[in-house]
Coordinates of C-alpha atoms in Angstrom, one line a residue:
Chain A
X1 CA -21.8 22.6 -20.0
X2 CA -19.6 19.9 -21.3
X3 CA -16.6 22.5 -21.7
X4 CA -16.9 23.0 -18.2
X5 CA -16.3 19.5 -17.3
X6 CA -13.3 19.1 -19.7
X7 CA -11.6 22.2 -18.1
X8 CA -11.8 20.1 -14.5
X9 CA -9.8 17.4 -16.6
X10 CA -7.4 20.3 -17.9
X11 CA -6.6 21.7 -14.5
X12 CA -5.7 18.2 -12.9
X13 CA -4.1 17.1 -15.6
X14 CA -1.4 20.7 -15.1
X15 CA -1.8 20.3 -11.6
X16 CA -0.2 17.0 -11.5
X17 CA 2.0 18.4 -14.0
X18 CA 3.8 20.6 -11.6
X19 CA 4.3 17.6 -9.4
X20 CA 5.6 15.4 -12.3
X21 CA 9.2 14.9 -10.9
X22 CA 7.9 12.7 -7.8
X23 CA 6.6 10.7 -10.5
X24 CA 10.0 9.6 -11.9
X25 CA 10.8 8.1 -8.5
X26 CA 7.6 6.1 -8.9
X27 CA 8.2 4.8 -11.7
X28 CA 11.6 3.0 -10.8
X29 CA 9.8 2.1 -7.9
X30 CA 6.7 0.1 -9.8
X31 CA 9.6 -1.5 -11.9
X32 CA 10.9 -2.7 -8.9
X33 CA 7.8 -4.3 -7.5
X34 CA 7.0 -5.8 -11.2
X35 CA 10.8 -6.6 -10.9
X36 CA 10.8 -8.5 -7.7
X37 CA 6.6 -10.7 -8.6
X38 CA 8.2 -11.6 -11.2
X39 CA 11.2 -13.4 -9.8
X40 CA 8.5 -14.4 -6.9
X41 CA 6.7 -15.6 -9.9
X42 CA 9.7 -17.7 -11.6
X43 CA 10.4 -19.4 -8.6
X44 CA 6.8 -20.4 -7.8
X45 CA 6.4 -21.8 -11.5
X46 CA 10.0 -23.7 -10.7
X47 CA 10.1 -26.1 -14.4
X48 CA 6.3 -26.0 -14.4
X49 CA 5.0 -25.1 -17.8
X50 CA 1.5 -23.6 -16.4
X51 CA -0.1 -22.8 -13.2
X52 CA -4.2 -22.0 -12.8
X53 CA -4.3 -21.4 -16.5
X54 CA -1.3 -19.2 -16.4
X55 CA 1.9 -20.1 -18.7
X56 CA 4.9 -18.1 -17.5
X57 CA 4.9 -16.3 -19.6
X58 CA 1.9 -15.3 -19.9
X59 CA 2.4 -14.4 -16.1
X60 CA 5.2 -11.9 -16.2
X61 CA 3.2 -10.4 -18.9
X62 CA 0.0 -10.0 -16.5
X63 CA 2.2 -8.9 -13.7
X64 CA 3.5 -6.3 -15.3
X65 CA 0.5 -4.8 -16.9
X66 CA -1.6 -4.9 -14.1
X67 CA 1.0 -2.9 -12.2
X68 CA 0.9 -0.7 -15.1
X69 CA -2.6 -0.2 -15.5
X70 CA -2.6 0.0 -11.6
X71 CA -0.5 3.1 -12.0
X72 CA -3.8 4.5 -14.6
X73 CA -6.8 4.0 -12.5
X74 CA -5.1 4.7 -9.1
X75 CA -6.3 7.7 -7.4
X76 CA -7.4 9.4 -4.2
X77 CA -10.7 10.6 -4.4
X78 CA -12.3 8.9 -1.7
X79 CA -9.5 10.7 0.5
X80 CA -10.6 14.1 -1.3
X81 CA -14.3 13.5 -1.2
X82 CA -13.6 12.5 3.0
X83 CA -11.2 15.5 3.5
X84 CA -14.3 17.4 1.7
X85 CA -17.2 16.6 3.9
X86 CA -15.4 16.5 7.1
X87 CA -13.9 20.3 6.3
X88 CA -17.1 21.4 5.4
X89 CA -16.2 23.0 2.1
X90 CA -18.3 20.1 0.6
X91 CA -21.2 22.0 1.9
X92 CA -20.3 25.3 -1.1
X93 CA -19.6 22.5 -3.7
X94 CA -23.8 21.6 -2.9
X95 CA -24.7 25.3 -4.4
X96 CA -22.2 25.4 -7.6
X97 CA -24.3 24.6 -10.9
X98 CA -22.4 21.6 -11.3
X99 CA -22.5 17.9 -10.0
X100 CA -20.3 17.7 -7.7
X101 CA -19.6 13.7 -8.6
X102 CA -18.9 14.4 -11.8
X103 CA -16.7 17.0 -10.9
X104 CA -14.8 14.6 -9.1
X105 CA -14.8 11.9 -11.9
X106 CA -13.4 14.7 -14.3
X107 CA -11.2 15.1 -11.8
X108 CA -9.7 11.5 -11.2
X109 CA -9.7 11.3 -15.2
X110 CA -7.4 14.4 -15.8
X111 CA -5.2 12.4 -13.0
X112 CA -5.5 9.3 -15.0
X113 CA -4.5 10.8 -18.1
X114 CA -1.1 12.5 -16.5
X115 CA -0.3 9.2 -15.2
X116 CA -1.2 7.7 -18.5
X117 CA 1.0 9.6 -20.5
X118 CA 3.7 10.1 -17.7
X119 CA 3.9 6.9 -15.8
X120 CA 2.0 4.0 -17.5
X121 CA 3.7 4.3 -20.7
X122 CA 7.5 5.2 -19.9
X123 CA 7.2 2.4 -17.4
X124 CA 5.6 0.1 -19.4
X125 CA 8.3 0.5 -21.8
X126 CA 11.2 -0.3 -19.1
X127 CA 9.1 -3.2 -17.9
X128 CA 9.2 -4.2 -22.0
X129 CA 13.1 -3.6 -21.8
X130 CA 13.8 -5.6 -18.5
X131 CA 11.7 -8.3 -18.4
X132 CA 10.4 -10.8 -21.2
X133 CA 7.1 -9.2 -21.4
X134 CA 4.9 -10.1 -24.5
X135 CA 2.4 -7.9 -26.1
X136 CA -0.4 -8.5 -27.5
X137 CA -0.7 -9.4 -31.4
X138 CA -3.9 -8.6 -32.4
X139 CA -4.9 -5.1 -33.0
X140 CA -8.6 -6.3 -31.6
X141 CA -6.7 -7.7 -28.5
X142 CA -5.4 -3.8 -28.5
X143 CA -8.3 -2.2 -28.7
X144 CA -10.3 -4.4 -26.1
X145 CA -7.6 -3.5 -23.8
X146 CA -7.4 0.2 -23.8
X147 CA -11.4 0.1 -23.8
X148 CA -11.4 -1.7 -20.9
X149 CA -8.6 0.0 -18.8
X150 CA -10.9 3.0 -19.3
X151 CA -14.0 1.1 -17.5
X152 CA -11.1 -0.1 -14.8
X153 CA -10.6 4.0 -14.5
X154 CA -14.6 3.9 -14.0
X155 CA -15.1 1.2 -11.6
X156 CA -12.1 2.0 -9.1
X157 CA -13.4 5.9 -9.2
X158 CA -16.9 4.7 -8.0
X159 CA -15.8 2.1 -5.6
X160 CA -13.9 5.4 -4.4
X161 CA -16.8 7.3 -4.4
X162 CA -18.6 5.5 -2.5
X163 CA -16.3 4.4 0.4
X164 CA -15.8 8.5 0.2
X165 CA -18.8 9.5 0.5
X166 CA -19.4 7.3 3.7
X167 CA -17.7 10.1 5.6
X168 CA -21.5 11.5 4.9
X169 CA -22.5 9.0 7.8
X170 CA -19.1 7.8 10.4
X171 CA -17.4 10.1 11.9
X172 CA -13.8 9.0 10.3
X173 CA -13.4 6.3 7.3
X174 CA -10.2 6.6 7.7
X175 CA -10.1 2.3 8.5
X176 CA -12.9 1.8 5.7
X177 CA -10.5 3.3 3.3
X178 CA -7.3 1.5 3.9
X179 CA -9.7 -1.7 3.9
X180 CA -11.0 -0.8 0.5
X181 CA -7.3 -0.2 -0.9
X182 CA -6.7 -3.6 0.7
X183 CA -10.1 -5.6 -0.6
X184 CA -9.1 -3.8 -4.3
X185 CA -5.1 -5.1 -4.4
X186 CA -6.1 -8.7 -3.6
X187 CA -9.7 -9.2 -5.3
X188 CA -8.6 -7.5 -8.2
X189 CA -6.2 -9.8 -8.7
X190 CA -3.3 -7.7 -8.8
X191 CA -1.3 -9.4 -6.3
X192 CA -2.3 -13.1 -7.3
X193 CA -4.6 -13.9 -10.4
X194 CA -7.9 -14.9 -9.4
X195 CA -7.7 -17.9 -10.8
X196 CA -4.7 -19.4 -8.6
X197 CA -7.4 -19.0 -5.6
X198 CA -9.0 -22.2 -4.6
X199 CA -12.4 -22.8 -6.3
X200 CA -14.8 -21.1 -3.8
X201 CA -13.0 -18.3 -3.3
X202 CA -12.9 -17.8 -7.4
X203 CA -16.8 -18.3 -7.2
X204 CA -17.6 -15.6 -4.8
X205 CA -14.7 -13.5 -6.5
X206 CA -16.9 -13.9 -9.9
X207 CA -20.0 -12.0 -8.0
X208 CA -17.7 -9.1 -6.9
X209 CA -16.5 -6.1 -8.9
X210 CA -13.6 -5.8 -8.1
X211 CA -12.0 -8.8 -10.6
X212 CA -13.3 -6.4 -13.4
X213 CA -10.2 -3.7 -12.3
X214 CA -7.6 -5.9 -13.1
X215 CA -8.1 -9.2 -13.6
X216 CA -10.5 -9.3 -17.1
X217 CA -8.4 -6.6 -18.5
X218 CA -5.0 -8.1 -17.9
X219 CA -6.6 -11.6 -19.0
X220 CA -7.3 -10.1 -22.6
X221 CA -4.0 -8.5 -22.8
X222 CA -2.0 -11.4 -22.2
X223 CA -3.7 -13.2 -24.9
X224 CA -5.7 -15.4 -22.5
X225 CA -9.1 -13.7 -23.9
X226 CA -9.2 -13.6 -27.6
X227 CA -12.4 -12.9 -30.2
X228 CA -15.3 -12.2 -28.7
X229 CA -14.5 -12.9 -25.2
X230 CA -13.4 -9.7 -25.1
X231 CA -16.8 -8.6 -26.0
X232 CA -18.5 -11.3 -23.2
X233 CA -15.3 -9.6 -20.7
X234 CA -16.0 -6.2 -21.2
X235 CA -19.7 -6.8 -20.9
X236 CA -19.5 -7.7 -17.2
X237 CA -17.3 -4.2 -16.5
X238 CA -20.2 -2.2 -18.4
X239 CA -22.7 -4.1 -16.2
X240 CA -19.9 -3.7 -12.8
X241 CA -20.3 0.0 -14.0
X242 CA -24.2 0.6 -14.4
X243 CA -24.8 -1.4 -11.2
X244 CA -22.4 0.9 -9.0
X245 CA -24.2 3.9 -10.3
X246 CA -27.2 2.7 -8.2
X247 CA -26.2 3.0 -4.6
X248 CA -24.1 6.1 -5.5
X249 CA -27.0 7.7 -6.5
X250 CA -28.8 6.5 -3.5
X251 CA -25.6 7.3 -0.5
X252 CA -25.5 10.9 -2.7
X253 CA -29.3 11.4 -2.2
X254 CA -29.0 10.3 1.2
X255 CA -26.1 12.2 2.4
X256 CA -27.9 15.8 0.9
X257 CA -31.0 15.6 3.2
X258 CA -28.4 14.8 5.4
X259 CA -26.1 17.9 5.1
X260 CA -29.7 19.8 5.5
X261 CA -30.5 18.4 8.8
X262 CA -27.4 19.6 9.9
X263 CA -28.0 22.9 8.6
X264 CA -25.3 24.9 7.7
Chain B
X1 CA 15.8 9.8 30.1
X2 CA 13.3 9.9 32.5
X3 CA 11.8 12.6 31.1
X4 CA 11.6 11.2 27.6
X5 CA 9.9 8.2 29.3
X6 CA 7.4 10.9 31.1
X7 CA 6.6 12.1 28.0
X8 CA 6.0 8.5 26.2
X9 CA 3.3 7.9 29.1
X10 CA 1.6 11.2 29.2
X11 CA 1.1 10.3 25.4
X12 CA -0.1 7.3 25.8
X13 CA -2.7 8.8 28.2
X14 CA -3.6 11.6 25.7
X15 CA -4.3 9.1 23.4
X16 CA -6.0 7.0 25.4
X17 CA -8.4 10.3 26.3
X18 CA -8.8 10.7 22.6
X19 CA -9.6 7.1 21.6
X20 CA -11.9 6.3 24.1
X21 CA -14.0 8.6 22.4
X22 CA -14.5 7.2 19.0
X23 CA -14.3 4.1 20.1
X24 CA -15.6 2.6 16.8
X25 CA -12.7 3.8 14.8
X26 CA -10.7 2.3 16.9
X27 CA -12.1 -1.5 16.5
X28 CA -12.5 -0.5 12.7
X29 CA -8.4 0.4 12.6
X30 CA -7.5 -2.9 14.2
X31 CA -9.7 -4.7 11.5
X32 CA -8.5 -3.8 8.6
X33 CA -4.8 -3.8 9.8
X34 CA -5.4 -7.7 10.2
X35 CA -7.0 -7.6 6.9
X36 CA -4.0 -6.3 5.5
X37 CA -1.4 -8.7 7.3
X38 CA -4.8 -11.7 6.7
X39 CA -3.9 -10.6 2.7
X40 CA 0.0 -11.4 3.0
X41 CA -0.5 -14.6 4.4
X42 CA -3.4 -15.1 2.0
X43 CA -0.8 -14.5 -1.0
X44 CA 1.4 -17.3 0.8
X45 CA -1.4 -20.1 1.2
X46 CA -2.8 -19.3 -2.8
X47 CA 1.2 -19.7 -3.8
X48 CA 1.6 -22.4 -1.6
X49 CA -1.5 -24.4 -3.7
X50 CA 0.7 -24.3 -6.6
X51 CA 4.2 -25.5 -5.5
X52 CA 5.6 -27.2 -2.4
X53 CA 8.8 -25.1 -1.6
X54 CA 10.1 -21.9 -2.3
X55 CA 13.6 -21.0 -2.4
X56 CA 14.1 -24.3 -0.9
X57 CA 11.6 -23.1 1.8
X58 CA 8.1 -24.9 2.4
X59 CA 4.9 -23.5 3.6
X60 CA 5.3 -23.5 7.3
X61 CA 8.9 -22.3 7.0
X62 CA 7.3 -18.9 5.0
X63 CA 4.4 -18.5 7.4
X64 CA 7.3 -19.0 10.1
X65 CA 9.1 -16.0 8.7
X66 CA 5.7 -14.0 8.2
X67 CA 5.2 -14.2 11.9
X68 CA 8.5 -12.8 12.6
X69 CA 8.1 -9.8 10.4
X70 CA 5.1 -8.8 12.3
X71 CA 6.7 -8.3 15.4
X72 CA 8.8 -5.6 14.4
X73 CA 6.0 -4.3 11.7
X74 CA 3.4 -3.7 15.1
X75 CA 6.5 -2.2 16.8
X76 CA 7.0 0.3 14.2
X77 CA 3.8 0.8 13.3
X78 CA 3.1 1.5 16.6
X79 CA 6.2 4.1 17.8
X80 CA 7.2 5.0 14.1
X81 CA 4.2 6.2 12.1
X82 CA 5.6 8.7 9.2
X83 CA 2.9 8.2 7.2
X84 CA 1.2 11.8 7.1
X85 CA 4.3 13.6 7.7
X86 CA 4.3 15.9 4.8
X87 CA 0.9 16.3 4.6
X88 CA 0.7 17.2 8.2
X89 CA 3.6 18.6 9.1
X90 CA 5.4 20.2 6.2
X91 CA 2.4 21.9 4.4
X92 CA 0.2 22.2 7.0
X93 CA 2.6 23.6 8.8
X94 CA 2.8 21.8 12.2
X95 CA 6.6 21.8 11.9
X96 CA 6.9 24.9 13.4
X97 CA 5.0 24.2 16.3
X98 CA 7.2 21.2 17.1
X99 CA 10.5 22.9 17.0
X100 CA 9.6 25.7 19.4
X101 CA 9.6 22.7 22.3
X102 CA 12.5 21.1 24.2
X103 CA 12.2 17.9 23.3
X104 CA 13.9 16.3 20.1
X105 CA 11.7 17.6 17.3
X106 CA 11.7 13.9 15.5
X107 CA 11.0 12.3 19.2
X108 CA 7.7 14.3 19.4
X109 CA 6.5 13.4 16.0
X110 CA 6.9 9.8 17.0
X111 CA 4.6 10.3 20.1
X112 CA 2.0 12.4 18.6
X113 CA 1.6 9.6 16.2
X114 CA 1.6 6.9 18.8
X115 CA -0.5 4.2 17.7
X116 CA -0.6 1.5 20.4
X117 CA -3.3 -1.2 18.3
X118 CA -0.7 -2.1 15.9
X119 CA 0.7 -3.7 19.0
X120 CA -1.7 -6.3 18.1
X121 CA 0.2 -7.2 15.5
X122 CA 2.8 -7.8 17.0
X123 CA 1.0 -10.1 19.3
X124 CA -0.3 -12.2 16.8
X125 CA 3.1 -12.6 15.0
X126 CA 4.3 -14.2 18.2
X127 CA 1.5 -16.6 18.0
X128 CA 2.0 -17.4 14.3
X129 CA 5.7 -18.2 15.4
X130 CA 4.8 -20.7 18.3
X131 CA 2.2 -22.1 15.8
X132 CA 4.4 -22.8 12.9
X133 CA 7.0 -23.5 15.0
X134 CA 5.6 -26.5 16.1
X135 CA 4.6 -27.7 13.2
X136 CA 8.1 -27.2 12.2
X137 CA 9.2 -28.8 15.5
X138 CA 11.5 -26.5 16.3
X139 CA 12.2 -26.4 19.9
X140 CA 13.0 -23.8 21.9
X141 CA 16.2 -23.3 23.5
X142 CA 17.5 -21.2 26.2
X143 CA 19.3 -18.4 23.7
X144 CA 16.0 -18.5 21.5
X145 CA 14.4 -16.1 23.7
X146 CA 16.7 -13.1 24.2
X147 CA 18.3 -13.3 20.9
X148 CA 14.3 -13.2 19.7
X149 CA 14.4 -9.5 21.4
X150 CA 17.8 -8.3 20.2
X151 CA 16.9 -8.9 16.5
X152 CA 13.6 -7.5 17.1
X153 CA 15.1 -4.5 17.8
X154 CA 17.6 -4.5 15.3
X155 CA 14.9 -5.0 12.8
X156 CA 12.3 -1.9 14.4
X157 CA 15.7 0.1 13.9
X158 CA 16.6 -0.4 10.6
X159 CA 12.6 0.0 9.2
X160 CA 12.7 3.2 11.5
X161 CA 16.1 4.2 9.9
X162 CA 14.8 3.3 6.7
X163 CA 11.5 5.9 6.7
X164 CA 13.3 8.4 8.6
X165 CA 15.5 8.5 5.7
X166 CA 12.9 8.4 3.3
X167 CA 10.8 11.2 5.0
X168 CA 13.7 13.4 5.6
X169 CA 13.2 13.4 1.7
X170 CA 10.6 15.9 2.3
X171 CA 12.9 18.8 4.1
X172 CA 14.9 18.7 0.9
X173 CA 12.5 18.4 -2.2
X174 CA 9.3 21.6 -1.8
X175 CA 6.8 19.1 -3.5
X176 CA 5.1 16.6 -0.8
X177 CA 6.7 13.5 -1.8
X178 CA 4.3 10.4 -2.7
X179 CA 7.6 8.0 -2.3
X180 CA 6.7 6.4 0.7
X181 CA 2.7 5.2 0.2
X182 CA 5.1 3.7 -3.2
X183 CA 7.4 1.9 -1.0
X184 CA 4.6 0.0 0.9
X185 CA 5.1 -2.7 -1.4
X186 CA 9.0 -3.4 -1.0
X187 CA 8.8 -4.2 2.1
X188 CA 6.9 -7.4 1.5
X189 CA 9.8 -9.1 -0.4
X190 CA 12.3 -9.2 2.1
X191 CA 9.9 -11.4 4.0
X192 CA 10.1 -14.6 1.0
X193 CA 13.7 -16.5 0.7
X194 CA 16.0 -13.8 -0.7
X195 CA 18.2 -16.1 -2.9
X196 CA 14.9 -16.1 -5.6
X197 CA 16.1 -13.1 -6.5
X198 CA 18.7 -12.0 -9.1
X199 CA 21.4 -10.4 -7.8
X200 CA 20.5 -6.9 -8.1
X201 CA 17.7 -7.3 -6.4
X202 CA 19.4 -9.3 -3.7
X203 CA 22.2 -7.0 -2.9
X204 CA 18.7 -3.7 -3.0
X205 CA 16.9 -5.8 -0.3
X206 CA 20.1 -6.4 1.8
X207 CA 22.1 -3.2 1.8
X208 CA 20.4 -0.4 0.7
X209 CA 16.7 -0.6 1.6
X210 CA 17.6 -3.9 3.8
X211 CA 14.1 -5.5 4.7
X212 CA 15.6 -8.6 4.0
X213 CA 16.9 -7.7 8.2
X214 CA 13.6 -7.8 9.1
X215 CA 12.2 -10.9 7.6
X216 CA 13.6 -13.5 6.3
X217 CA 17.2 -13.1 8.0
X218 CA 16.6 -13.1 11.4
X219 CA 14.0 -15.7 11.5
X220 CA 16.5 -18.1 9.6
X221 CA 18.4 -18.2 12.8
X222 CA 15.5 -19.8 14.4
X223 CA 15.3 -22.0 11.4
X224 CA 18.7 -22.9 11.7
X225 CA 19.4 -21.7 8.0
X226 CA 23.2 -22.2 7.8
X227 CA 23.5 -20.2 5.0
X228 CA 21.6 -16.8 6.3
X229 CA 22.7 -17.6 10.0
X230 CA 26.1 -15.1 9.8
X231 CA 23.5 -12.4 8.1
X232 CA 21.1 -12.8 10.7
X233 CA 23.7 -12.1 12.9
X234 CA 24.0 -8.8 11.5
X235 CA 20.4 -7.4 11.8
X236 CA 21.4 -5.2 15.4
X237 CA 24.3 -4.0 13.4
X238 CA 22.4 -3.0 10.6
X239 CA 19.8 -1.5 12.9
X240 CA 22.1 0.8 14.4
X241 CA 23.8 2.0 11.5
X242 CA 20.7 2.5 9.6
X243 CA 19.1 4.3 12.7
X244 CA 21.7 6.4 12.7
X245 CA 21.7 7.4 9.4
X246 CA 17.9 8.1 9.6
X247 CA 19.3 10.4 12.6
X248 CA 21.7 12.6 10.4
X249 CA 19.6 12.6 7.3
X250 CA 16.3 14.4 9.7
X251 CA 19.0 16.4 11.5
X252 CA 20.4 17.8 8.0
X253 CA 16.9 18.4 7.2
X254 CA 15.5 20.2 9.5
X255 CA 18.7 23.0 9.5
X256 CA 16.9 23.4 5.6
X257 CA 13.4 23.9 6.9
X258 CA 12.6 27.4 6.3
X259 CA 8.8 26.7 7.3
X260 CA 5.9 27.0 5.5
X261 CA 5.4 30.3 5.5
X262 CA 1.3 30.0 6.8

């Protein structure tokens, strides 16, 4: 059963293979946007020596790994869930003996693991080579890090899932889904660091799950999380990820009595 | 002429037909594309908490700019949409259909893809202007006005020059391209005071992908920026030459099409 699974990883992960060169072009163009926050950055700091927490430093290291891991957890599969149900073909993937969720997850993972090998780390290394990026010390700091990048890969996939599968219930999700790419980029804290927002906003921003995508991984690789922080950190992305399995498993549940109604 | 303007209208009808429809979607698309322009200026007030100027601009000078760039952004969005072309058009094959009709084959693209709430936009950029304009007190003068449309034009031109080029990509490479959902974020930077930049990226966001022309350029003139004042000048030049090259790159495309072959 498990092999079966795997092989979904395998055949994404050659499938986005074939596609590798348009992948090169992305590249120079993340560089380019880590390139250009990060001279938005110096200018904002001015001769300050630290912002919201933030030395400079320590910022042009965030802003480049978040673009980075950006480049990991990114993927499309509320898109491909949408394009799914409102082609119908969703309706075949109901009567396969397989769960058609996880397939998808497996799915998104063998995507994240092409662009983990082929874009996050070659760019990671010209970001290293251009800018004054620091990495992290500690081989704890490490490890915390690539642990919690995977349950970033988790939490963006179900957030996905579920704005996908609300094509179960609107006609078109097409707005819902450029809204969610939206919500993600700024309450993740990709484009500013949640804590630069002012006070309330950080307050509501600590209830949401989105701050667990970027923000709590990027705080404990540039240091600002040591010890067991990372432990307290990556607690609140296992509980982001064991909360979001509950109204998946209720839209999913949903959606099949649904699809019966409509009869096929 | 006439007939090209026929054609806009009977569009604008179809779409209207279409719309009226779902008219949900259509409230849900104007949301979230003034959640997306409510994030830039979001990004500007959070920065703004943490310094007074930028570039030697201050807060109401940026927003000033930001208001600017959304008049030509709605334009665009609105006449210019590229987004899906490969998708749609390439592997899905629509191309074909397109070039069997008299009209210019990049023309029809941009009707069928007529989105007339981005307008919206647009609308509220003008108000941002007024609004930070008077805070600024800037006050307006006779020329303000019409030299307002001819660099709102120069800028629609060069971002429609700019994605025409960077769709055309498509004709020549067989793989859909992913470049342009990649370049949504460029485009932001030529709206914050270009001389933050080094040079590199200074001389990228003024002469080859030039969105410094539709941000923070042009609205200097209104700033009365003496230093970006003779660059600003340039924006309808740079919008012609750049749609023109958008012209010549889709033309030399489309001789390679071959179809897909469905």
């Amino acid at each position: 059963m498990s092999s079966l699974y795997w092989d979904f990883i395998r055949i994404r992960f050659l499938t986005m293979l074939a596609y590798r060169v348009n992948y090169y072009s992305g590249i120079l163009v993340y560089t380019l946007n880590i390139g250009v926050y990060y001279f938005t950055w110096q200018a904002i700091y001015g001769g300050k020596e630290q912002i919201a927490g933030f030395t400079a430093a320590q910022m042009t290291t965030y802003v480049a790994v978040s673009w980075m891991a950006r480049s990991f957890y990114f993927n499309n599969l509320d898109r491909e869930i949408a394009t799914e149900i409102r082609d119908g073909t969703i309706a075949i993937q109901f009567i396969r003996p397989y769960n058609y969720l996880m397939v998808k997850m497996m799915q998104g993972f063998g995507e994240g693991l092409f662009r983990f090998l082929l874009f996050m780390i070659p760019g990671m290394l010209i970001a290293l080579l251009l800018f004054p990026v620091q990495l992290p010390t500690s081989i704890t700091s490490w490890i915390g890090f690539l642990i919690m990048l995977f349950f970033s890969f988790l939490i963006n996939s179900q957030i996905n899932i579920i704005i996908g599968m609300l094509a179960f219930f609107v006609e078109n999700n097409e707005g819902m889904m450029r809204m969610k790419r939206i919500v993600v980029d700024l309450f993740s804290g990709l484009l500013i660091p949640i804590s630069f927002f002012p006070g309330w906003l950080v307050s509501i921003m600590n209830f949401l799950p989105f701050q667990a995508i970027t923000y709590l991984p990027g705080s404990v690789f540039t240091g600002r999380v040591k010890g067991t922080g990372i432990l307290e950190v990556l607690g609140i992305q296992v509980v982001w990820f064991v909360l979001l399995l509950i109204p998946i498993y209720f839209i999913w549940r949903a959606a099949r009595v649904r699809l019966f109604v409509q009869g096929g | 002429m006439k007939y090209y303007l026929g054609l806009v209208w009977e569009y604008f009808l179809n779409y209207a037909k279409t719309r009226l429809t779902y008219r949900a979607d259509f409230w849900v698309e104007v949301i979230s594309d003034l959640l997306f322009q409510a994030t830039n200026l979001i990004f500007i007030f959070v920065v703004f908490a943490h310094t007074d100027t930028l570039g030697g601009f201050t807060e109401a000078e940026v927003v000033f700019v930001y208001g600017y760039f959304m008049i030509p952004y709605g334009l665009y969005s609105c006449f210019v949409n590229l987004w899906n072309f490969g998708d749609r058009y390439i592997v899905k094959g629509e191309m074909d259909r397109i070039l069997t009709r008299p009209a210019h084959n990049l023309f029809q693209i941009f009707l069928e893809n007529l989105d007339p709430p981005s307008l919206i936009g647009s609308l509220i950029g003008v108000i941002i202007m007024i609004w930070s304009g008077g805070q600024l007190g800037i006050e307006l003068l006779w020329w303000h006005i019409p030299a307002l449309i001819v660099m709102v034009l120069g800028s629609t031109l060069i971002y429609t020059g700019i994605y025409t080029i960077l769709t055309s990509i498509s004709f020549y490479s067989d793989s859909p391209t992913g470049i342009i959902p990649l370049m949504y974020n460029i485009q932001t930077y030529g709206r914050y005071p270009i001389t933050i930049y080094n040079r590199i990226i200074q001389i990228l966001l003024t002469w080859i992908l030039p969105f410094a022309f539709v941000g923070i350029y042009p609205a200097a003139l209104f700033l009365d920026r003496p230093e970006m004042i003779r660059m600003a000048w340039i924006t309808p030049v740079m919008g012609i030459v750049f749609f023109a090259l958008g012209l010549v790159f889709w033309n030399g495309g489309i001789k390679r099409y071959r179809g897909a072959g469905s």
